[in-house]
């Protein structure tokens, strides 16, 4: 089954053609990152307009690269939630138009379910159940992926997402948007023990976490050093910060892995590209004897192939949409999807 998948929930317009949820025939992305950089973050209105400009030619490009005609496409998939609402609406409307024009089924895909499914492309042998750490710009949670479309959120951040904290700290350090990757690079040769930053406990659920205290502590440290004219060691600070984020995530992920008994951990979302987090997961998983799936960096950030991968399994479980499909700024990955 060949699915043409569309992703437009933030600042990347993306269209892919994916076969049977696992094989990418084409993966096209038009990134708006450069455009938003001068504003220090995504400007929703501009994002929507740029999606509209890019999406038609990107869809044609994807079909061309996949060497697949419109008639050979079996279904259209689209991210319908969550995201910047104007941006998501562009993809949803385009997906509907294509599905209607080609008389093909329309498959609504949750963006975060898509991030998890990026692992099915990277690892053809991976099948649920497994535990997945989802760490993106807006989400941080530990998910029990019982089946392709049946999951449970074991716990997650009670306040800020990990990606949001990376971006905020990077921004205050003068790094260009989106700062997570730049902070990661700066941390490479840093001493992670130089600056003390807190690792918060959050509530009674052992899988819940909190990042707002860590973010505030890092920002206070930077502002204080600035006020008293004390030079900061940027690589050391970035390494200390990355280490604090990792120390918050990893023990909870390992606990979930051990308790589940699945023996398999995957990781998903833009922050899954973080080198410290990747290293720490590998080391901790080895200690407890659990298999780890770390998707390549190209599949961690937003792309449409992950949407095409998840769409296949949504279709198999009967999740298709009518032409009345709407877009949602927020939506849980669990339960009925529409
Ligand atoms: O999944 P994603 O591409 O978009 C959302 O769905 O949010 O995640 C974007 C987030 C941004 O916060 C970005 O700074 C962060 O992922 N990110 C990183 C790294 N690469 C991207 N954070 C830490 N280290 C990285 N190497
Ligand atoms: Zn994303």
Short mmCIF file of C-alpha atoms and ligand atoms in Angstrom, two decimals:
data_model
loop_
_atom_site.label_atom_id
_atom_site.label_comp_id
_atom_site.label_asym_id
_atom_site.label_seq_id
_atom_site.Cartn_x
_atom_site.Cartn_y
_atom_site.Cartn_z
CA UNK A 1 0.00 0.00 0.00
CA UNK A 2 1.47 3.34 -1.10
CA UNK A 3 0.56 6.33 1.03
CA UNK A 4 1.22 9.97 0.19
CA UNK A 5 1.77 11.68 3.54
CA UNK A 6 1.64 15.36 4.41
CA UNK A 7 3.13 17.14 7.44
CA UNK A 8 2.72 20.87 8.09
CA UNK A 9 2.25 21.21 11.86
CA UNK A 10 5.13 23.61 12.55
CA UNK A 11 7.84 25.11 10.37
CA UNK A 12 8.56 22.31 7.91
CA UNK A 13 6.32 21.59 4.93
CA UNK A 14 6.89 17.93 4.17
CA UNK A 15 5.47 15.35 1.76
CA UNK A 16 6.54 11.72 1.52
CA UNK A 17 5.48 8.56 -0.24
CA UNK A 18 5.75 5.52 2.04
CA UNK A 19 5.01 1.90 1.21
CA UNK A 20 3.43 -0.45 3.78
CA UNK A 21 4.50 1.75 6.67
CA UNK A 22 8.15 0.85 6.36
CA UNK A 23 9.70 1.78 3.03
CA UNK A 24 10.23 5.42 2.08
CA UNK A 25 9.89 5.96 -1.67
CA UNK A 26 10.31 9.75 -1.45
CA UNK A 27 10.88 12.20 1.38
CA UNK A 28 10.60 15.91 0.53
CA UNK A 29 10.97 18.75 3.02
CA UNK A 30 10.79 22.51 2.56
CA UNK A 31 12.16 23.97 5.75
CA UNK A 32 11.22 27.45 6.91
CA UNK A 33 13.80 27.56 9.67
CA UNK A 34 15.92 30.28 8.02
CA UNK A 35 12.87 32.46 7.59
CA UNK A 36 11.83 32.29 11.25
CA UNK A 37 15.37 32.60 12.57
CA UNK A 38 15.37 36.41 12.44
CA UNK A 39 12.37 36.40 14.80
CA UNK A 40 14.00 33.95 17.23
CA UNK A 41 11.10 31.48 16.89
CA UNK A 42 8.27 30.37 14.62
CA UNK A 43 5.83 33.10 13.59
CA UNK A 44 2.58 31.13 13.11
CA UNK A 45 1.05 33.42 10.48
CA UNK A 46 4.18 33.32 8.34
CA UNK A 47 4.42 29.54 8.77
CA UNK A 48 0.87 29.05 7.43
CA UNK A 49 1.50 31.24 4.42
CA UNK A 50 4.74 29.47 3.57
CA UNK A 51 3.05 26.06 3.84
CA UNK A 52 0.43 27.22 1.32
CA UNK A 53 3.12 28.36 -1.09
CA UNK A 54 5.18 25.18 -0.82
CA UNK A 55 2.74 22.31 -0.49
CA UNK A 56 1.49 21.80 -4.05
CA UNK A 57 4.89 21.70 -5.72
CA UNK A 58 6.28 19.59 -2.87
CA UNK A 59 3.54 16.97 -3.38
CA UNK A 60 4.35 16.83 -7.10
CA UNK A 61 8.04 16.56 -6.31
CA UNK A 62 7.38 13.65 -3.92
CA UNK A 63 5.38 11.77 -6.56
CA UNK A 64 8.06 12.41 -9.14
CA UNK A 65 10.89 11.26 -6.89
CA UNK A 66 8.96 8.16 -5.86
CA UNK A 67 8.27 7.49 -9.56
CA UNK A 68 4.65 6.90 -8.63
CA UNK A 69 1.65 8.34 -10.48
CA UNK A 70 -1.30 9.87 -8.64
CA UNK A 71 -3.42 6.86 -9.59
CA UNK A 72 -0.93 4.50 -7.99
CA UNK A 73 -1.31 6.20 -4.60
CA UNK A 74 -3.62 4.15 -2.37
CA UNK A 75 -4.36 6.73 0.32
CA UNK A 76 -3.59 10.26 1.49
CA UNK A 77 -2.36 10.77 5.07
CA UNK A 78 -2.10 14.04 6.92
CA UNK A 79 -1.05 15.35 10.32
CA UNK A 80 -4.30 16.70 11.79
CA UNK A 81 -3.05 17.37 15.36
CA UNK A 82 -1.33 18.79 17.35
CA UNK A 83 0.52 21.88 16.17
CA UNK A 84 0.16 25.51 15.15
CA UNK A 85 -3.46 25.49 14.12
CA UNK A 86 -3.11 27.62 10.98
CA UNK A 87 -0.19 25.50 9.86
CA UNK A 88 -1.95 22.18 10.49
CA UNK A 89 -5.03 23.45 8.64
CA UNK A 90 -3.01 23.96 5.46
CA UNK A 91 -1.97 20.30 5.39
CA UNK A 92 -5.43 19.06 6.35
CA UNK A 93 -7.10 21.09 3.63
CA UNK A 94 -4.58 20.02 1.01
CA UNK A 95 -4.90 16.39 2.08
CA UNK A 96 -8.67 16.57 1.83
CA UNK A 97 -8.51 18.13 -1.62
CA UNK A 98 -6.16 15.43 -2.84
CA UNK A 99 -8.20 12.61 -1.33
CA UNK A 100 -11.36 14.01 -2.89
CA UNK A 101 -9.82 14.63 -6.29
CA UNK A 102 -8.19 11.18 -6.46
CA UNK A 103 -11.09 9.42 -4.73
CA UNK A 104 -8.75 7.82 -2.17
CA UNK A 105 -9.13 7.29 1.58
CA UNK A 106 -7.96 10.09 3.88
CA UNK A 107 -5.98 8.99 6.96
CA UNK A 108 -5.65 11.39 9.90
CA UNK A 109 -2.37 11.01 11.78
CA UNK A 110 -1.41 12.38 15.20
CA UNK A 111 1.96 14.11 14.89
CA UNK A 112 3.41 12.44 17.99
CA UNK A 113 2.22 9.00 16.94
CA UNK A 114 4.10 9.82 13.74
CA UNK A 115 7.29 10.61 15.66
CA UNK A 116 7.07 7.19 17.35
CA UNK A 117 6.48 5.53 13.95
CA UNK A 118 9.73 7.02 12.58
CA UNK A 119 11.27 4.02 14.33
CA UNK A 120 9.37 1.59 12.05
CA UNK A 121 11.18 3.12 9.07
CA UNK A 122 14.59 3.06 10.72
CA UNK A 123 14.16 -0.45 12.12
CA UNK A 124 12.08 -2.74 9.89
CA UNK A 125 12.28 -5.47 12.53
CA UNK A 126 10.81 -3.31 15.32
CA UNK A 127 7.29 -4.20 16.37
CA UNK A 128 5.26 -3.19 19.41
CA UNK A 129 5.16 -3.62 22.31
CA UNK A 130 7.99 -1.32 23.38
CA UNK A 131 8.56 1.71 25.58
CA UNK A 132 9.14 4.99 23.74
CA UNK A 133 10.61 8.19 25.09
CA UNK A 134 9.02 11.06 23.17
CA UNK A 135 11.02 14.28 23.40
CA UNK A 136 10.13 17.08 21.02
CA UNK A 137 9.71 20.84 21.06
CA UNK A 138 6.27 20.61 22.67
CA UNK A 139 6.08 17.11 24.19
CA UNK A 140 8.03 15.07 26.71
CA UNK A 141 6.57 11.76 27.75
CA UNK A 142 7.16 8.08 28.28
CA UNK A 143 4.78 6.02 26.21
CA UNK A 144 3.88 2.36 26.50
CA UNK A 145 3.41 1.46 22.82
CA UNK A 146 1.28 -1.65 23.29
CA UNK A 147 0.37 -1.83 19.67
CA UNK A 148 0.66 0.37 16.59
CA UNK A 149 -2.48 2.31 17.49
CA UNK A 150 -2.94 1.42 21.14
CA UNK A 151 -0.71 3.27 23.57
CA UNK A 152 -0.64 4.48 27.12
CA UNK A 153 1.13 7.54 28.49
CA UNK A 154 3.00 6.35 31.57
CA UNK A 155 4.12 9.83 32.54
CA UNK A 156 5.56 13.03 31.23
CA UNK A 157 6.49 16.58 31.96
CA UNK A 158 4.17 18.47 34.25
CA UNK A 159 5.34 21.81 32.86
CA UNK A 160 7.82 22.60 30.07
CA UNK A 161 8.86 20.20 27.32
CA UNK A 162 12.55 19.31 27.15
CA UNK A 163 12.90 20.84 23.67
CA UNK A 164 11.36 24.09 24.85
CA UNK A 165 14.01 24.31 27.61
CA UNK A 166 16.86 23.57 25.21
CA UNK A 167 15.58 26.31 22.91
CA UNK A 168 15.07 28.87 25.68
CA UNK A 169 18.50 28.37 27.24
CA UNK A 170 20.14 28.40 23.79
CA UNK A 171 18.32 31.60 22.92
CA UNK A 172 19.51 33.38 26.07
CA UNK A 173 23.05 32.21 25.21
CA UNK A 174 22.64 33.96 21.85
CA UNK A 175 22.40 30.82 19.74
CA UNK A 176 20.24 30.92 16.60
CA UNK A 177 16.75 29.37 16.57
CA UNK A 178 16.08 26.46 16.97
CA UNK A 179 18.79 26.34 19.58
CA UNK A 180 18.64 22.70 20.70
CA UNK A 181 21.05 21.40 18.08
CA UNK A 182 23.44 24.37 18.53
CA UNK A 183 23.47 23.86 22.31
CA UNK A 184 24.18 20.18 21.74
CA UNK A 185 27.15 21.01 19.50
CA UNK A 186 28.47 23.56 22.01
CA UNK A 187 28.23 20.93 24.78
CA UNK A 188 30.50 18.52 22.92
CA UNK A 189 33.77 19.40 24.64
CA UNK A 190 32.23 20.73 27.83
CA UNK A 191 32.59 19.54 31.39
CA UNK A 192 29.14 18.45 32.55
CA UNK A 193 30.10 18.72 36.20
CA UNK A 194 31.16 22.36 36.10
CA UNK A 195 27.79 23.97 36.86
CA UNK A 196 25.28 22.57 39.32
CA UNK A 197 21.76 22.46 37.93
CA UNK A 198 18.77 20.85 39.67
CA UNK A 199 17.10 17.55 38.79
CA UNK A 200 13.53 17.97 39.96
CA UNK A 201 11.25 15.30 41.39
CA UNK A 202 7.67 15.65 40.21
CA UNK A 203 4.58 14.40 42.01
CA UNK A 204 3.81 10.81 42.95
CA UNK A 205 3.88 9.21 39.52
CA UNK A 206 7.44 7.88 39.14
CA UNK A 207 7.35 8.59 35.39
CA UNK A 208 6.37 12.26 35.68
CA UNK A 209 9.01 14.95 35.40
CA UNK A 210 9.45 18.70 35.59
CA UNK A 211 11.77 20.94 33.61
CA UNK A 212 10.67 24.47 34.50
CA UNK A 213 12.90 24.61 37.61
CA UNK A 214 15.90 23.45 35.60
CA UNK A 215 15.17 26.02 32.89
CA UNK A 216 14.81 28.83 35.44
CA UNK A 217 17.98 27.78 37.26
CA UNK A 218 19.96 27.82 34.00
CA UNK A 219 18.56 31.21 32.99
CA UNK A 220 19.25 32.67 36.47
CA UNK A 221 22.80 31.37 36.33
CA UNK A 222 23.36 33.04 32.95
CA UNK A 223 21.77 36.36 33.99
CA UNK A 224 23.61 36.41 37.32
CA UNK A 225 26.98 35.84 35.63
CA UNK A 226 26.12 38.62 33.19
CA UNK A 227 25.18 41.03 36.00
CA UNK A 228 28.36 40.52 38.00
CA UNK A 229 30.49 40.45 34.86
CA UNK A 230 31.71 36.92 35.41
CA UNK A 231 32.57 35.07 32.18
CA UNK A 232 30.66 31.83 31.63
CA UNK A 233 32.23 28.76 30.13
CA UNK A 234 29.64 28.10 27.40
CA UNK A 235 30.66 24.51 26.53
CA UNK A 236 30.67 23.61 30.25
CA UNK A 237 27.29 25.23 30.81
CA UNK A 238 25.78 23.52 27.75
CA UNK A 239 27.22 20.17 28.86
CA UNK A 240 25.93 20.67 32.43
CA UNK A 241 22.48 21.58 31.12
CA UNK A 242 22.29 18.65 28.68
CA UNK A 243 23.40 16.33 31.47
CA UNK A 244 20.66 17.63 33.80
CA UNK A 245 18.01 17.04 31.11
CA UNK A 246 19.35 13.57 30.44
CA UNK A 247 19.50 12.74 34.17
CA UNK A 248 15.82 13.69 34.42
CA UNK A 249 14.73 11.57 31.46
CA UNK A 250 16.83 8.42 31.60
CA UNK A 251 16.06 6.93 35.06
CA UNK A 252 12.32 7.22 34.36
CA UNK A 253 12.71 5.66 30.94
CA UNK A 254 14.74 2.78 32.38
CA UNK A 255 12.21 2.23 35.15
CA UNK A 256 9.46 2.00 32.54
CA UNK A 257 11.56 -0.38 30.47
CA UNK A 258 12.23 -2.66 33.44
CA UNK A 259 8.65 -2.63 34.70
CA UNK A 260 7.19 -3.32 31.25
CA UNK A 261 9.31 -6.40 30.68
CA UNK A 262 9.24 -5.68 26.93
CA UNK A 263 13.02 -5.56 26.64
CA UNK A 264 12.83 -2.82 23.99
CA UNK A 265 13.21 0.97 24.16
CA UNK A 266 12.80 3.46 21.31
CA UNK A 267 13.19 7.22 21.27
CA UNK A 268 11.37 9.81 19.17
CA UNK A 269 11.13 13.54 18.44
CA UNK A 270 13.56 16.35 17.68
CA UNK A 271 15.35 16.16 21.04
CA UNK A 272 16.04 12.46 20.37
CA UNK A 273 18.88 13.84 18.20
CA UNK A 274 20.66 15.04 21.34
CA UNK A 275 24.05 13.37 21.64
CA UNK A 276 24.18 13.30 25.43
CA UNK A 277 20.72 11.73 25.70
CA UNK A 278 21.57 9.15 23.04
CA UNK A 279 24.83 8.20 24.74
CA UNK A 280 23.20 7.94 28.16
CA UNK A 281 20.34 5.78 26.88
CA UNK A 282 22.77 3.37 25.25
CA UNK A 283 24.84 3.08 28.42
CA UNK A 284 21.88 2.69 30.81
CA UNK A 285 20.07 0.22 28.56
CA UNK A 286 23.17 -1.93 28.36
CA UNK A 287 23.33 -2.01 32.17
CA UNK A 288 19.79 -3.35 32.43
CA UNK A 289 20.03 -5.53 29.33
CA UNK A 290 17.42 -3.82 27.19
CA UNK A 291 17.58 -3.40 23.40
CA UNK A 292 17.66 0.23 22.21
CA UNK A 293 16.34 1.72 18.98
CA UNK A 294 17.79 5.16 18.20
CA UNK A 295 16.49 6.48 14.88
CA UNK A 296 18.94 8.41 12.67
CA UNK A 297 18.93 12.17 13.18
CA UNK A 298 17.09 12.69 9.88
CA UNK A 299 14.10 10.79 11.30
CA UNK A 300 14.10 12.51 14.71
CA UNK A 301 12.96 15.96 13.55
CA UNK A 302 9.73 16.66 11.71
CA UNK A 303 9.24 14.84 8.42
CA UNK A 304 6.36 13.34 6.45
CA UNK A 305 7.77 9.82 6.19
CA UNK A 306 6.95 9.20 9.86
CA UNK A 307 3.37 10.32 9.12
CA UNK A 308 3.20 7.87 6.20
CA UNK A 309 4.53 5.09 8.43
CA UNK A 310 1.95 5.60 11.17
CA UNK A 311 -0.81 6.15 8.60
CA UNK A 312 -0.41 2.59 7.34
CA UNK A 313 -1.17 1.18 10.78
CA UNK A 314 -3.99 3.69 11.39
CA UNK A 315 -5.52 2.52 8.11
CA UNK A 316 -5.20 -1.14 9.09
CA UNK A 317 -7.06 -0.43 12.31
CA UNK A 318 -9.83 1.40 10.47
CA UNK A 319 -8.88 4.98 11.24
CA UNK A 320 -9.89 6.95 8.18
CA UNK A 321 -11.48 10.39 8.05
CA UNK A 322 -14.43 11.98 6.33
CA UNK A 323 -14.25 15.25 4.41
CA UNK A 324 -15.39 16.98 7.61
CA UNK A 325 -11.96 16.29 9.19
CA UNK A 326 -10.80 19.23 11.29
CA UNK A 327 -7.38 20.25 12.61
CA UNK A 328 -6.59 20.45 16.34
CA UNK A 329 -3.95 22.50 18.13
CA UNK A 330 -3.85 19.98 20.98
CA UNK A 331 -4.89 16.35 21.21
CA UNK A 332 -3.79 13.32 23.18
CA UNK A 333 -2.12 10.38 21.49
CA UNK A 334 -4.33 7.98 23.43
CA UNK A 335 -7.93 7.01 22.90
CA UNK A 336 -10.16 7.62 19.89
CA UNK A 337 -8.27 9.75 17.43
CA UNK A 338 -11.26 11.62 16.00
O1 LIG B 1 10.10 17.00 16.94
P1 LIG B 1 10.54 18.35 16.54
O2 LIG B 1 11.31 18.50 15.25
O3 LIG B 1 9.34 19.32 16.47
C1 LIG B 1 8.25 19.22 17.34
O4 LIG B 1 7.37 18.38 17.10
O5 LIG B 1 8.30 19.96 18.35
O6 LIG B 1 11.43 18.90 17.74
C2 LIG B 1 12.01 20.16 17.70
C3 LIG B 1 12.83 20.34 18.95
C4 LIG B 1 13.35 21.77 19.09
O7 LIG B 1 13.10 22.18 20.42
C5 LIG B 1 14.83 21.59 18.81
O8 LIG B 1 15.64 22.57 19.42
C6 LIG B 1 15.07 20.23 19.41
O9 LIG B 1 13.97 19.48 18.95
N1 LIG B 1 16.34 19.62 18.98
C7 LIG B 1 17.34 19.30 19.85
C8 LIG B 1 18.38 18.75 19.06
N2 LIG B 1 17.99 18.75 17.75
C9 LIG B 1 16.73 19.29 17.73
N3 LIG B 1 17.43 19.42 21.18
C10 LIG B 1 18.57 19.00 21.77
N4 LIG B 1 19.61 18.47 21.09
C11 LIG B 1 19.57 18.32 19.75
N5 LIG B 1 20.61 17.80 19.08
ZN1 LIG B 2 7.56 17.08 15.77
#
